[in-house]
C-alpha cells in the first residue's frame, strides 16, 4: 500500500508540473526567485531538502473559490479606491510572502472539482470524488487520516478549525470528518465533537438535530464550551476547549458577508486572533481558517461581495503575520484556495481595455441581503420603478433621467436602454418564477440567472460589466490556484504541484507518519 501511494504521488507531481508550467512562469516563479530563498538559507531555516526547523505554529488559510482573478481584483480595487481612481494595485498581506507556488485542483471525478474533494486533497494528500470527504473514491469505504488529526495525535499540537460558512461545510469538515457524502451534516457534526480539537469557530451546523442527540449536546458532552454570543467568544482564554457559533448569521446560518457586516461585528480576523489566544500552548498549534463566502459570492457572480471577503481574509492573514513577527523561526503561514469559482475575469467587452473598479464602491450590500428587499417588493406588488429606486441605493445604478445623471460620481453608472430592458425582464422573473424558488425556470433563465433571484444577479452582472469585470459560470472551474508561504519550511512550497502535495509537504516538515 505504501508503494502504491508513493507511485500515485509521483505521478501527480509529474502531471501537475507539466500542466501548469507555462502558467506559473508569469506568476509564481517571479515571486519565488532565488534571493528570498538564499536569505532564508542564510538564516539557518532551510538546507536543501527540508532539514531546517520544524514549524511549531502552522496557519493554513483557504480562500474557498479564490483564484488569481479574485486576488487581483481585490488588490486592484483596494489600490484604485485608495488612490482616487488611479491604476495602482495594492498589496494584500499575503502577496508580500517570499514564496509562491501554483497548484492544480482536479479530483478523481472532474477537472472542475468541488470543495469536499479538493479540501480532502489538501487535508489528507489523497484524491477522491466530488462530494466525498476523506474517503477512498468509488468504494467510499476507507477513511483518510488528515494532517490536523496526525498533528493532534502524534505531535500534541492543539488544533483550530475556522470558517465563515457553516462549521460542518465541506472545507472545514475535510480536516476532521470522513464521510461518503458531504451532505451527511449530522454525522459530520458528530465527528466534530469526537475530534478532540480544541477550537472551532464559524457558522452554525446545518442539521444539528438530525438524530437523537443534537450536535450541540454532543459537543458539550465532549467538554466543549458552546459559545453563541460575541461577548462569550471574547471571554474565551488559553486552555479553553470551545465551539463558537457566530452570533450574527445570514444565509444558511453562515456568517455575514464582509460587505454586510455591521460595525463591531466579529469577522474572520477576530476569530483568528481569538484562536491564537485559545490555542496557545508549549507544543504548538495548527489552525485552518477558511474564508468560505468568497466561493458563495463568486457562485452568484457578485464581484463586490467577493472582493470584500478577500480583503477581510487579507486582514485575517495579517493577524497571523503579526504573530509570525513575534515567532519568526517557529511559524509557518500558508495561504491558498481549494479551487476557483465563477470563472472570474478582469476585463469585459463593453469596457474594452479599461476598468472602472471604483464603480464597485457604490454596491452597499451583497446579493443575499438585496434578495430580502426583493421579497418585500414582491409582497408589496411594487413597480419596476420602485425596484430601481432600491437598486440605486444598493448598487448605484441609475437611469438617464435620474437627478444624479449629471453627477460625475455616477458617470459610468447610467444604464443603457439594453441594460435597463435586461433588468426589467429580470425583475419580472423575480416577481413570478423567483417566488417559486426557480422551479419553473427555463434553460435560458438558468444561463442568465443561475439558481438565484434574477433581479439580484442581473444587478450584479450590470455593475460588474460597467466596472470591467465578468464571469463565465455559476460553478467552479479547473483553473490552478496560487499558494503563498512564509516562515519555517516555506521554501518547500514553491513551483508547480498538485494540491495533494500540500499535505505531503506539511507531513514532511512535521515528521508525521
XYZ file of C-alpha atoms in Angstrom:
513
model
C 0.000 0.000 0.000
C 2.817 2.393 0.870
C 4.477 1.824 -2.516
C 1.192 2.405 -4.351
C 0.731 5.675 -2.511
C 4.253 6.799 -3.359
C 3.735 5.891 -7.013
C 0.474 7.824 -7.203
C 2.096 10.819 -5.577
C 4.999 10.759 -8.026
C 2.577 10.572 -10.931
C 0.546 13.505 -9.626
C 3.653 15.610 -9.112
C 4.778 14.991 -12.682
C 1.330 15.707 -14.099
C 0.949 18.891 -12.090
C 4.315 20.224 -13.179
C 3.581 19.556 -16.830
C 0.088 21.047 -16.790
C 0.868 24.369 -15.140
C 4.486 25.090 -16.066
C 3.581 27.813 -18.545
C 1.109 29.448 -16.136
C 3.448 29.530 -13.175
C 6.215 31.245 -15.138
C 4.450 34.605 -15.124
C 3.232 34.462 -11.569
C 4.767 32.063 -9.075
C 8.302 31.889 -10.416
C 8.824 35.623 -10.158
C 7.789 35.760 -6.529
C 9.830 32.708 -5.556
C 13.099 33.878 -7.055
C 16.468 32.865 -5.632
C 17.010 35.953 -3.475
C 14.427 35.235 -0.717
C 15.384 31.552 -0.669
C 19.058 32.443 -0.250
C 18.196 34.838 2.559
C 16.163 32.136 4.289
C 19.031 29.672 3.990
C 21.395 32.224 5.500
C 19.062 32.419 8.494
C 19.569 28.690 9.019
C 15.978 27.697 8.364
C 16.480 25.527 5.286
C 19.069 23.179 3.892
C 18.147 21.705 0.503
C 15.572 19.000 1.148
C 13.919 20.093 4.309
C 16.325 19.771 7.147
C 15.538 23.031 8.880
C 13.426 23.968 11.844
C 10.058 22.238 12.157
C 7.266 24.814 12.388
C 5.716 24.889 15.819
C 2.818 27.120 14.761
C 1.108 26.404 11.438
C -1.550 28.593 9.854
C -3.349 27.313 6.753
C -5.677 29.869 5.190
C -8.037 28.641 2.474
C -9.901 31.181 0.393
C -12.662 28.974 -0.941
C -13.039 29.694 -4.660
C -10.182 32.216 -4.532
C -8.374 32.046 -7.863
C -5.815 34.521 -9.128
C -8.523 36.839 -10.517
C -10.241 37.023 -7.123
C -6.956 38.051 -5.510
C -6.034 40.529 -8.230
C -9.496 42.118 -8.327
C -9.290 42.764 -4.570
C -5.783 44.165 -4.962
C -6.770 46.395 -7.877
C -9.979 47.543 -6.159
C -8.173 48.455 -2.955
C -5.400 50.259 -4.808
C -7.613 52.257 -7.135
C -10.037 53.262 -4.359
C -7.179 54.391 -2.112
C -5.616 56.371 -4.962
C -8.616 58.294 -6.314
C -9.201 56.017 -9.282
C -5.564 55.719 -10.385
C -4.395 52.413 -11.885
C -2.466 51.456 -8.756
C -2.626 47.940 -7.266
C -2.427 47.455 -3.519
C -0.576 44.631 -1.826
C -2.706 42.284 0.218
C -0.975 40.911 3.306
C -0.100 37.551 1.765
C 1.026 38.994 -1.576
C 4.197 40.083 0.243
C 5.148 36.492 1.094
C 8.530 35.428 -0.333
C 7.488 32.033 -1.708
C 4.693 31.268 -4.172
C 3.541 28.060 -5.834
C 0.947 27.133 -8.451
C -1.387 24.284 -7.508
C -3.658 22.082 -9.621
C -7.085 21.299 -8.176
C -8.711 18.452 -10.152
C -10.140 15.436 -8.348
C -10.831 11.824 -9.325
C -14.191 12.863 -10.800
C -13.603 16.090 -12.663
C -11.249 18.854 -13.739
C -13.876 21.219 -12.257
C -13.914 19.761 -8.729
C -15.961 20.521 -5.647
C -14.839 21.654 -2.191
C -15.182 18.263 -0.497
C -12.684 16.546 -2.769
C -10.260 19.452 -3.069
C -10.194 20.065 0.668
C -9.674 16.323 1.133
C -6.612 16.514 -1.126
C -5.184 19.392 0.911
C -6.012 17.803 4.267
C -5.081 14.169 3.586
C -2.972 14.108 0.407
C -5.435 11.847 -1.396
C -7.686 12.241 -4.427
C -11.352 11.389 -4.124
C -14.668 12.058 -5.835
C -16.502 15.362 -5.816
C -18.854 15.350 -2.845
C -16.795 12.868 -0.783
C -14.887 13.821 2.369
C -11.725 11.856 3.256
C -12.883 8.510 1.885
C -11.496 6.342 -0.907
C -13.001 7.166 -4.308
C -15.631 4.857 -5.809
C -15.729 2.411 -2.872
C -16.015 5.153 -0.230
C -15.196 2.633 2.485
C -11.697 3.521 3.740
C -11.133 6.812 5.591
C -8.082 9.022 5.152
C -6.379 10.487 8.224
C -5.828 14.237 7.930
C -2.815 16.375 8.694
C -4.767 18.022 11.514
C -5.588 14.655 13.086
C -1.985 13.466 12.812
C -0.516 16.633 14.280
C -3.026 16.397 17.124
C -2.484 12.722 17.961
C 1.205 12.253 17.099
C 2.752 15.614 17.954
C 0.466 17.080 20.578
C -0.395 20.174 18.552
C -3.624 21.868 19.505
C -5.945 22.340 16.520
C -8.326 25.103 15.488
C -10.800 24.944 12.586
C -12.467 28.183 11.482
C -14.844 29.072 8.664
C -17.044 31.975 7.643
C -19.567 29.432 6.360
C -21.063 26.517 8.310
C -18.594 24.737 10.558
C -19.790 21.412 9.074
C -19.411 22.637 5.492
C -17.147 20.693 3.131
C -13.874 22.565 3.579
C -13.727 22.744 7.385
C -15.167 19.219 7.634
C -12.331 17.869 5.493
C -9.914 18.417 8.375
C -11.844 16.359 10.956
C -14.546 14.275 9.212
C -14.710 11.189 6.969
C -17.958 10.795 5.054
C -19.158 9.236 1.801
C -21.217 12.380 1.243
C -20.565 15.978 2.238
C -24.319 16.212 2.893
C -24.117 13.897 5.916
C -24.241 17.003 8.078
C -25.431 15.384 11.285
C -22.724 12.722 11.094
C -20.114 15.392 10.349
C -21.240 17.242 13.464
C -20.799 14.032 15.444
C -17.246 13.695 14.139
C -16.561 17.297 15.138
C -17.481 16.509 18.734
C -15.331 13.374 18.705
C -12.309 15.019 17.081
C -10.961 16.417 20.322
C -9.757 19.531 18.502
C -9.586 22.498 20.819
C -11.177 25.371 18.888
C -13.974 25.542 16.339
C -15.453 28.844 15.180
C -17.755 29.967 12.392
C -21.273 29.441 11.093
C -23.860 27.115 12.596
C -24.427 23.404 11.973
C -26.682 22.582 9.026
C -28.587 19.658 10.556
C -27.864 19.848 14.288
C -30.947 17.879 15.320
C -30.774 15.131 12.711
C -30.533 12.392 15.360
C -31.476 11.500 18.912
C -28.822 13.807 20.400
C -28.190 17.249 18.925
C -24.760 18.186 17.601
C -24.674 20.891 20.260
C -25.237 18.410 23.113
C -22.660 16.044 21.595
C -20.052 18.790 21.708
C -20.960 19.788 25.255
C -20.716 16.144 26.367
C -17.186 16.036 24.957
C -16.103 19.002 27.031
C -16.640 21.887 24.616
C -17.837 25.249 25.792
C -20.700 26.081 23.413
C -20.440 29.803 22.734
C -23.159 31.555 20.735
C -22.512 35.231 21.504
C -19.724 37.592 20.538
C -19.237 38.532 24.183
C -18.850 34.860 25.064
C -16.248 34.430 22.340
C -14.344 37.462 23.584
C -14.241 35.949 27.093
C -12.507 32.733 25.965
C -8.949 32.264 27.168
C -5.960 29.970 26.717
C -6.767 26.384 27.600
C -10.468 26.600 26.836
C -11.970 23.967 24.579
C -14.572 25.825 22.578
C -17.148 25.580 19.831
C -18.050 29.110 18.789
C -21.127 29.710 16.646
C -21.073 33.276 15.340
C -23.795 35.401 16.910
C -24.570 37.342 13.704
C -25.528 34.970 10.884
C -27.158 35.269 7.485
C -27.897 32.889 4.598
C -27.873 29.204 5.530
C -26.833 30.181 9.083
C -23.348 31.130 7.860
C -21.533 34.282 8.919
C -22.383 37.529 7.167
C -20.569 38.611 4.048
C -17.958 41.168 4.966
C -19.770 43.781 2.874
C -22.874 43.225 5.068
C -21.155 43.092 8.463
C -22.183 45.735 10.974
C -19.669 47.947 12.728
C -18.045 45.960 15.531
C -19.316 42.605 14.240
C -16.651 39.920 14.507
C -15.254 38.697 11.230
C -12.650 36.085 10.281
C -9.728 38.164 11.537
C -11.307 38.397 15.000
C -11.794 34.639 15.239
C -8.201 34.044 14.130
C -6.959 36.454 16.791
C -9.020 34.713 19.465
C -7.905 31.321 18.141
C -4.263 32.203 18.671
C -5.075 33.040 22.275
C -7.139 29.890 22.905
C -4.667 27.521 21.246
C -1.541 28.914 22.908
C 0.463 26.062 24.493
C 4.063 24.748 24.694
C 3.591 22.090 21.963
C 2.341 24.445 19.262
C -0.806 24.522 17.168
C -2.314 24.027 13.708
C -5.028 26.423 12.575
C -7.074 26.118 9.378
C -9.081 29.263 8.638
C -11.443 29.275 5.663
C -12.938 32.334 4.018
C -15.824 30.352 2.611
C -18.060 33.130 1.325
C -15.597 34.152 -1.372
C -16.874 30.995 -3.031
C -20.527 31.762 -2.336
C -20.186 35.283 -3.732
C -18.482 34.011 -6.879
C -21.134 31.339 -7.398
C -23.593 34.243 -7.621
C -21.147 36.333 -9.696
C -21.212 39.041 -7.006
C -17.834 40.682 -7.582
C -18.112 43.325 -4.883
C -19.043 40.805 -2.172
C -16.151 38.583 -3.269
C -13.697 41.479 -3.115
C -14.728 42.482 0.397
C -14.364 38.910 1.661
C -10.907 38.592 0.050
C -9.903 41.849 1.747
C -11.152 40.528 5.080
C -9.190 37.316 4.569
C -6.145 39.501 3.983
C -6.895 41.100 7.359
C -7.077 37.649 8.947
C -3.751 36.656 7.399
C -2.257 39.876 8.757
C -3.207 38.727 12.272
C -1.149 35.586 11.631
C 1.678 37.690 10.188
C 1.732 39.782 13.365
C 2.088 36.531 15.309
C 4.804 35.374 12.903
C 6.735 38.576 13.526
C 6.879 37.610 17.211
C 7.845 33.971 16.445
C 9.609 34.103 13.042
C 11.646 30.914 13.451
C 8.722 28.797 14.676
C 5.806 29.871 12.468
C 4.644 28.762 9.017
C 1.821 30.563 7.210
C 0.249 29.158 4.034
C -2.460 30.908 2.018
C -4.174 29.081 -0.840
C -7.538 28.053 -2.311
C -9.310 24.766 -2.827
C -10.384 25.757 -6.366
C -11.525 28.762 -8.404
C -15.198 29.684 -8.556
C -17.160 31.587 -11.165
C -14.536 31.904 -13.880
C -13.905 35.492 -12.816
C -12.133 37.729 -15.321
C -10.795 41.256 -15.133
C -11.950 42.875 -18.367
C -15.274 42.976 -20.229
C -16.403 43.526 -23.819
C -18.012 46.942 -23.383
C -15.146 48.394 -21.322
C -12.515 47.200 -23.805
C -9.052 47.909 -22.328
C -10.401 49.922 -19.391
C -11.657 49.097 -15.930
C -13.764 51.233 -13.613
C -13.410 49.415 -10.323
C -14.391 52.457 -8.270
C -17.932 51.783 -9.555
C -18.000 48.855 -7.126
C -17.855 51.244 -4.172
C -21.493 52.028 -4.942
C -22.539 48.486 -4.032
C -23.510 48.622 -0.374
C -24.739 45.084 0.223
C -24.415 41.521 -1.036
C -26.854 39.891 -3.426
C -28.247 37.896 -0.485
C -29.144 40.979 1.505
C -30.756 42.510 -1.585
C -32.796 39.322 -2.003
C -34.675 40.261 1.166
C -35.540 43.615 -0.424
C -36.902 41.756 -3.463
C -39.067 39.664 -1.146
C -40.530 42.876 0.298
C -41.083 44.358 -3.170
C -42.845 41.171 -4.255
C -45.106 41.216 -1.197
C -45.990 44.835 -1.938
C -46.577 44.226 -5.642
C -44.109 47.048 -6.250
C -43.492 48.553 -9.673
C -40.243 48.274 -11.607
C -39.631 51.972 -10.964
C -39.876 51.385 -7.216
C -37.460 48.478 -7.570
C -34.974 50.656 -9.462
C -35.046 53.184 -6.617
C -33.908 50.385 -4.300
C -31.339 49.274 -6.865
C -29.785 52.733 -6.858
C -29.321 52.590 -3.078
C -27.770 49.112 -3.175
C -25.822 49.152 -6.472
C -25.562 52.795 -7.576
C -27.132 52.111 -10.970
C -29.321 54.934 -12.324
C -31.429 55.803 -15.352
C -30.611 58.647 -17.728
C -33.394 60.820 -16.260
C -32.194 60.381 -12.658
C -31.332 63.558 -10.740
C -27.743 62.307 -10.349
C -27.205 61.671 -14.070
C -25.069 64.827 -14.313
C -23.100 63.951 -11.159
C -19.524 62.840 -12.049
C -19.793 60.151 -9.365
C -22.395 58.371 -11.497
C -20.804 58.999 -14.884
C -20.165 55.307 -15.548
C -23.289 54.041 -13.816
C -26.027 55.330 -16.119
C -27.974 52.432 -17.591
C -28.282 51.999 -21.348
C -31.621 51.032 -22.873
C -30.273 47.495 -23.382
C -29.228 47.172 -19.707
C -32.499 48.658 -18.493
C -34.513 46.205 -20.545
C -32.485 43.302 -19.156
C -33.148 44.490 -15.618
C -36.857 44.890 -16.317
C -37.057 41.318 -17.616
C -35.122 40.020 -14.593
C -37.408 41.892 -12.202
C -40.472 40.372 -13.829
C -38.918 36.925 -13.449
C -38.176 37.595 -9.764
C -41.812 38.588 -9.254
C -43.012 35.262 -10.715
C -40.561 32.380 -11.054
C -38.244 33.781 -8.378
C -41.007 33.471 -5.808
C -41.315 29.765 -6.559
C -37.656 29.029 -5.870
C -36.664 28.895 -9.542
C -38.543 25.648 -10.081
C -40.143 26.704 -13.379
C -37.118 28.376 -14.926
C -36.031 27.522 -18.453
C -32.536 26.679 -19.668
C -32.235 30.264 -20.885
C -33.253 31.513 -17.433
C -30.547 29.357 -15.873
C -27.899 30.689 -18.238
C -28.900 34.242 -17.340
C -29.600 33.917 -13.619
C -28.365 30.569 -12.334
C -30.423 29.438 -9.352
C -30.501 32.926 -7.867
C -33.028 35.725 -7.719
C -32.960 37.041 -11.299
C -33.130 40.716 -10.350
C -30.304 40.468 -7.793
C -27.861 38.690 -10.080
C -28.737 40.847 -13.083
C -27.909 43.926 -11.000
C -24.596 42.296 -10.072
C -23.897 41.490 -13.715
C -24.646 45.009 -14.943
C -22.476 46.609 -12.253
C -19.701 44.069 -12.899
C -19.743 44.815 -16.614
C -19.720 48.565 -16.126
C -16.727 48.080 -13.835
C -14.835 45.888 -16.316
C -15.458 42.513 -14.646
C -17.158 39.316 -15.780
C -17.696 35.607 -15.020
C -18.077 32.503 -17.168
C -20.014 30.152 -14.865
C -22.161 29.767 -11.751
C -19.954 26.850 -10.739
C -16.282 26.007 -10.197
C -13.547 25.972 -12.821
C -10.459 23.845 -13.324
C -8.010 26.757 -13.156
C -4.937 26.302 -10.951
C -4.676 28.388 -7.797
C -1.765 30.061 -6.089
C -0.203 29.193 -2.753
C 1.668 31.856 -0.765
C 4.083 30.857 2.017
C 6.232 32.486 4.673
C 8.136 31.130 7.660
C 9.767 27.890 8.705
C 9.736 25.468 5.776
C 8.051 27.921 3.429
C 10.553 27.398 0.613
C 9.205 23.855 0.214
C 6.009 25.270 -1.312
C 7.407 26.865 -4.474
C 6.977 25.630 -8.036
C 4.140 23.768 -9.730
C 2.492 20.828 -7.999
C -0.791 19.111 -7.242
C -2.955 20.060 -4.266
C -2.228 16.678 -2.643
C 1.358 17.864 -2.228
C 0.285 20.464 0.337
C -0.458 17.640 2.758
C 2.746 15.757 1.915
C 4.922 18.832 2.319
C 3.362 19.553 5.713
C 3.791 15.916 6.731
C 7.476 16.035 5.796
C 8.020 19.299 7.642
C 6.448 17.945 10.821
C 7.570 14.287 10.521
C 4.112 12.827 10.991
C 3.519 9.264 9.808
